[in-house]
CSV table of C-alpha atoms in Angstrom, one decimal:
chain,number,residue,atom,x,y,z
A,1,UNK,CA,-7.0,-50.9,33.8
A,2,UNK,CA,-3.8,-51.5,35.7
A,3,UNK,CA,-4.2,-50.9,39.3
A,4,UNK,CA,-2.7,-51.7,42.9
A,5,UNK,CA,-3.3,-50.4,46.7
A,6,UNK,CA,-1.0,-51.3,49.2
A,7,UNK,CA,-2.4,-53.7,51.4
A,8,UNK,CA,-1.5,-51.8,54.6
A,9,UNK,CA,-3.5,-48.9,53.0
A,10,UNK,CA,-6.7,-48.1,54.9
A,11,UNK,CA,-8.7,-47.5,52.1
A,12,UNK,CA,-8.0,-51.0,50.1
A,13,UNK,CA,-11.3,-52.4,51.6
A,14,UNK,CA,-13.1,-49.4,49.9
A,15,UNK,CA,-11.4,-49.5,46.7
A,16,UNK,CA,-11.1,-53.3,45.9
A,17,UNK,CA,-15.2,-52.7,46.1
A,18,UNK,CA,-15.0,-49.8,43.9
A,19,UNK,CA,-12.7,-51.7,41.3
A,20,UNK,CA,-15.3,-54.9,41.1
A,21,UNK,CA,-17.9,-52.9,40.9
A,22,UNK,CA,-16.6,-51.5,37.6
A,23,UNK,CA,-15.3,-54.9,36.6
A,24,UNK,CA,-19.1,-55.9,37.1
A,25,UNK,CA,-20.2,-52.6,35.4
A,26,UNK,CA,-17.8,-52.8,32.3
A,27,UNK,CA,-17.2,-56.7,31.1
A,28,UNK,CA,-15.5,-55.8,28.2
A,29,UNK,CA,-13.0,-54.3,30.5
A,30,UNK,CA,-9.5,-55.8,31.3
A,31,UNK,CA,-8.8,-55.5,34.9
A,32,UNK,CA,-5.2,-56.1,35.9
A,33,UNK,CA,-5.1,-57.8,39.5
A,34,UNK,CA,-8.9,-58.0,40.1
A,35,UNK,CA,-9.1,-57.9,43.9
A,36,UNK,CA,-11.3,-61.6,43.5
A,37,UNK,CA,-8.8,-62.6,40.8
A,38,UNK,CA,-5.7,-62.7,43.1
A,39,UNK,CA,-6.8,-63.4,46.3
A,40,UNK,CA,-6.2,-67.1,46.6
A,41,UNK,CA,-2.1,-66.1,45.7
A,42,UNK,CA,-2.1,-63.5,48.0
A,43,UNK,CA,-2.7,-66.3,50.9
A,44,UNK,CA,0.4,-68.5,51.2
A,45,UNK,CA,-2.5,-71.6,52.2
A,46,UNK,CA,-3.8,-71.8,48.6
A,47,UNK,CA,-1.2,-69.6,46.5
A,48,UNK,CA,0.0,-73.2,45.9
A,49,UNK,CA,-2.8,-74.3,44.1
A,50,UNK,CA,-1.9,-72.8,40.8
A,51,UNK,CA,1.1,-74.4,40.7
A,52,UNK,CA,0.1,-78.1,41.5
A,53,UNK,CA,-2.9,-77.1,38.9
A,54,UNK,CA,0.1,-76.3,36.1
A,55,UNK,CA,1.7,-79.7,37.4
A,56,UNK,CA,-1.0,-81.4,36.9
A,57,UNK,CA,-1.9,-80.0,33.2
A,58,UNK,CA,2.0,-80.5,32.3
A,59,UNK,CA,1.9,-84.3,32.8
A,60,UNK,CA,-0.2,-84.0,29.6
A,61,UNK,CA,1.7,-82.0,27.6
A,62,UNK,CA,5.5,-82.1,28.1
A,63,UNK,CA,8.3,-84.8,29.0
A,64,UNK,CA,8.3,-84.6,32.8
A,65,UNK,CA,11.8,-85.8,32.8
A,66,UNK,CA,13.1,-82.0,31.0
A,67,UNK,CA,10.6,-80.2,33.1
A,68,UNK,CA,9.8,-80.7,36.7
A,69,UNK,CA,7.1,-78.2,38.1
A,70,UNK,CA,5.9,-78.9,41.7
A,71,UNK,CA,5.2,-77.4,44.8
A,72,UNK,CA,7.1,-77.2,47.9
A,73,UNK,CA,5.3,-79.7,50.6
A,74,UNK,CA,3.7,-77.4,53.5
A,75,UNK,CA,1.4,-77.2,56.2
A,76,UNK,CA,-0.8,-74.3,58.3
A,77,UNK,CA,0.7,-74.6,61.9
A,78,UNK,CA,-1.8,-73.9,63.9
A,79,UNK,CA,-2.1,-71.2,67.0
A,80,UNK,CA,-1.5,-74.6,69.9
A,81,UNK,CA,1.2,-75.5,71.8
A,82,UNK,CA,4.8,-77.1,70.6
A,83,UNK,CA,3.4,-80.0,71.0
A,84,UNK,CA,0.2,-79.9,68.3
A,85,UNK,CA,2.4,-78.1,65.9
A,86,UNK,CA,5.1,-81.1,66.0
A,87,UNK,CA,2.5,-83.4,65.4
A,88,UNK,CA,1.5,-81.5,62.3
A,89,UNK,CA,5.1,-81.5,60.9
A,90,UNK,CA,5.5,-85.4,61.7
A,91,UNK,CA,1.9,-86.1,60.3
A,92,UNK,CA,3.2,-84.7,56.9
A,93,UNK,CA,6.4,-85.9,56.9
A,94,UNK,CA,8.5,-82.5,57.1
A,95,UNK,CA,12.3,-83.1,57.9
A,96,UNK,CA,14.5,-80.3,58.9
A,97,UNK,CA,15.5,-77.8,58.0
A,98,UNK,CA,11.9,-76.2,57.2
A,99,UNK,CA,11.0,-73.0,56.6
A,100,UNK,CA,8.5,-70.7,58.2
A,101,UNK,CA,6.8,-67.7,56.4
A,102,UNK,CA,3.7,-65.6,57.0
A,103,UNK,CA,0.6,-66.8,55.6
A,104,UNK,CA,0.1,-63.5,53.9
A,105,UNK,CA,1.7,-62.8,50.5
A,106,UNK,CA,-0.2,-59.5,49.7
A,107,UNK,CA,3.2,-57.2,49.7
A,108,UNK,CA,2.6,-56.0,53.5
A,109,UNK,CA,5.5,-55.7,55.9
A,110,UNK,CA,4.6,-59.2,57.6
A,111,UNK,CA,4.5,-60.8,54.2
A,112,UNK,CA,8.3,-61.2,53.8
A,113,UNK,CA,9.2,-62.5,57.0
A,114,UNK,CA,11.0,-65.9,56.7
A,115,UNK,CA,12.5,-67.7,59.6
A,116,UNK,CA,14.7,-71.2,58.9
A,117,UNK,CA,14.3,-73.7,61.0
A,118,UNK,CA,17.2,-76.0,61.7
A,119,UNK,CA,16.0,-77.6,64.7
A,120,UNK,CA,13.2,-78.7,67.3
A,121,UNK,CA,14.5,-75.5,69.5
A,122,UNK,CA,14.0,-73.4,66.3
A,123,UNK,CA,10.6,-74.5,65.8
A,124,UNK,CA,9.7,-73.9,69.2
A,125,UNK,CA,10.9,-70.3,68.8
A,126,UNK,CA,8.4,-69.3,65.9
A,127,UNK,CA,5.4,-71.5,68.0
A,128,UNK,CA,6.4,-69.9,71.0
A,129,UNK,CA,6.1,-66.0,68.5
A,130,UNK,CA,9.3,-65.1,69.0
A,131,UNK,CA,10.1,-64.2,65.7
A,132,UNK,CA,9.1,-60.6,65.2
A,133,UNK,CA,6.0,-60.4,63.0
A,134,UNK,CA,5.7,-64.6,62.4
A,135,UNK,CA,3.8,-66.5,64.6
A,136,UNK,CA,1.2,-69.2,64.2
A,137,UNK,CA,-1.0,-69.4,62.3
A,138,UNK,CA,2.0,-69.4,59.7
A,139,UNK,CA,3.1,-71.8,56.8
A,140,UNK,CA,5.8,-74.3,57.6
A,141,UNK,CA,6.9,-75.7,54.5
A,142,UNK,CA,9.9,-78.2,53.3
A,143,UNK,CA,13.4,-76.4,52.4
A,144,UNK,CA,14.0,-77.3,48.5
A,145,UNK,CA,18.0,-75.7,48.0
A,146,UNK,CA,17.7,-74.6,44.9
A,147,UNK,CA,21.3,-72.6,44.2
A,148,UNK,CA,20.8,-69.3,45.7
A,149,UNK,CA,18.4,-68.1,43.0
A,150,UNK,CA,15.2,-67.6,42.2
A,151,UNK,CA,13.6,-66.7,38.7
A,152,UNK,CA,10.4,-64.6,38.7
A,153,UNK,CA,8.5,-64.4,35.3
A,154,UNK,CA,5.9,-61.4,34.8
A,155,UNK,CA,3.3,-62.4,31.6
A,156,UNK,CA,1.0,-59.9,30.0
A,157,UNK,CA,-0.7,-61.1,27.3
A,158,UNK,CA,2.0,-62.2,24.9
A,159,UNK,CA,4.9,-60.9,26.4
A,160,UNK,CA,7.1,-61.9,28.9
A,161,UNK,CA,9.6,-61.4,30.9
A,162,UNK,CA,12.0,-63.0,33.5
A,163,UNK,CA,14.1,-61.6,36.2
A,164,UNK,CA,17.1,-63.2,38.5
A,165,UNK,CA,16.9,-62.7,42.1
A,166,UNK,CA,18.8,-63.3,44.8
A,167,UNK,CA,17.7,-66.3,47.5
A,168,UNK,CA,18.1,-68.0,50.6
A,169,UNK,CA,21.4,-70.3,50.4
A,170,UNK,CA,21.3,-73.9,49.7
A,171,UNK,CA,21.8,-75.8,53.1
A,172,UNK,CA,23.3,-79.5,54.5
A,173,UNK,CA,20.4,-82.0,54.5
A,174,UNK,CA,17.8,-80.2,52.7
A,175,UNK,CA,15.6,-81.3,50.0
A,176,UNK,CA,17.8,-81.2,46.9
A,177,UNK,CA,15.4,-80.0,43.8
A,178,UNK,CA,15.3,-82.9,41.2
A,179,UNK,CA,17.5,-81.5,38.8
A,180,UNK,CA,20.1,-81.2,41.4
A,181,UNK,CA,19.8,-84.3,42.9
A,182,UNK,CA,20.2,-86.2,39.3
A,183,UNK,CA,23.7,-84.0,39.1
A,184,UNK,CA,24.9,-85.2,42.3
A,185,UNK,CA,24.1,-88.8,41.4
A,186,UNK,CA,25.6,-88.3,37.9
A,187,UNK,CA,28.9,-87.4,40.0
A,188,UNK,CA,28.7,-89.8,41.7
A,189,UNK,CA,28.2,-92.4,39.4
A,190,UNK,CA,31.1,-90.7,37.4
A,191,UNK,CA,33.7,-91.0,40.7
A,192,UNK,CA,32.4,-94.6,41.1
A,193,UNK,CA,33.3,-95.2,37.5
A,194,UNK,CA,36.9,-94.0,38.0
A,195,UNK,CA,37.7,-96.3,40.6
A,196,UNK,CA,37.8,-96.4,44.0
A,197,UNK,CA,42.1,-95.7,43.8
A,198,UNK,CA,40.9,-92.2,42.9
A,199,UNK,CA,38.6,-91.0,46.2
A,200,UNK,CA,40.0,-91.1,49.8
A,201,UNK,CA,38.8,-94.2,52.2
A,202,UNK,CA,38.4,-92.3,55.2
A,203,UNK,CA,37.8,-88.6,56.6
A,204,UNK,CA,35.7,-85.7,56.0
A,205,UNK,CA,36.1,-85.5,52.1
A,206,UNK,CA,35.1,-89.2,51.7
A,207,UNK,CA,31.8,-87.9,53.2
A,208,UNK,CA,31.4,-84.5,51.5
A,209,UNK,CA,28.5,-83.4,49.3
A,210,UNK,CA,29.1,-84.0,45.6
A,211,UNK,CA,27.2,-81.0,44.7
């Protein structure tokens, strides 16, 4: 049985019972997105969970070294003042620029909001609420560039498929992902190799990115 509500709907409460009470009713059944079934991924606290869980079982079974699967750091800023919420983001380490979302991930219109956070000033914008539709209690979680691009893979059974989207620009001082960051060492080591006669001793390029 394939079936979805929108979460805004008024009538989801009502029919997520309805559909696990036939789940319940019919084992044999194959319910697609069981409202129990996908309600830790539709909560941007514990969506996570699945993916450190595939980390965790891919240390067994494949060269980590070829594949890298891991989960962007994060915290649940709580509904305090600047000053509690700072403390959070020190306690765990998070360096700008960070991202906030909405801890919701169950396709409503506050779901996708996103705000970047360069700065202290920025942060104390989305603690403050004055991002439209994002304010604490939110996610704040480490920016990972990752090329502009995201890759979203849908698996039914045996078959799958994979679609290219669209994402949020890599940016100056974020968390490089660590296929990137090998590339930008390789080129570096590679320049280094070449001598120094080829790479300028002073001004902005000697300085620049080698991604």
């Amino acid at each position: 049985m394939l079936q979805k509500i929108p979460a805004s709907s008024p009538h989801k409460k009502e029919w997520d019972a309805r559909v696990e009470a036939y789940a319940a009713a019919n084992p044999d059944a194959y319910v697609v997105d069981l409202p129990s079934a996908v309600r830790r991924v539709a909560n941007r606290e514990t969506m996570l969970d699945a993916v450190r869980a595939v980390a965790s079982s891919a240390k067994r079974i494949v060269d980590l070294d070829s594949c890298v699967v891991r989960a962007p750091k994060q915290i649940v800023a709580v509904a305090g003042t600047e000053q509690q919420v700072r403390a959070q983001v020190d306690a765990a380490s998070l360096r700008f620029p960070l991202l906030a979302k909405s801890m919701r991930a169950d396709g409503s219109s506050d779901s996708h909001k996103v705000a970047i956070i360069h700065d202290q000033d920025g942060l104390a914008c989305v603690v403050q609420g004055a991002v439209p539709g994002l304010k604490p209690p939110c996610v704040i979680q480490e920016y990972v560039n990752h090329g502009g691009c995201l890759f979203k893979v849908y698996v039914v059974g045996d078959d799958v498929t994979m679609t290219r989207r669209k994402s949020l620009p890599d940016l100056r001082g974020a968390r490089a992902s660590r296929r990137r960051r090998a590339a930008a060492e390789k080129a570096a080591e590679l320049a280094a190799a070449r001598g120094s006669s080829d790479l300028p001793s002073s001004g902005p390029a000697a300085s620049r990115d080698p991604r």
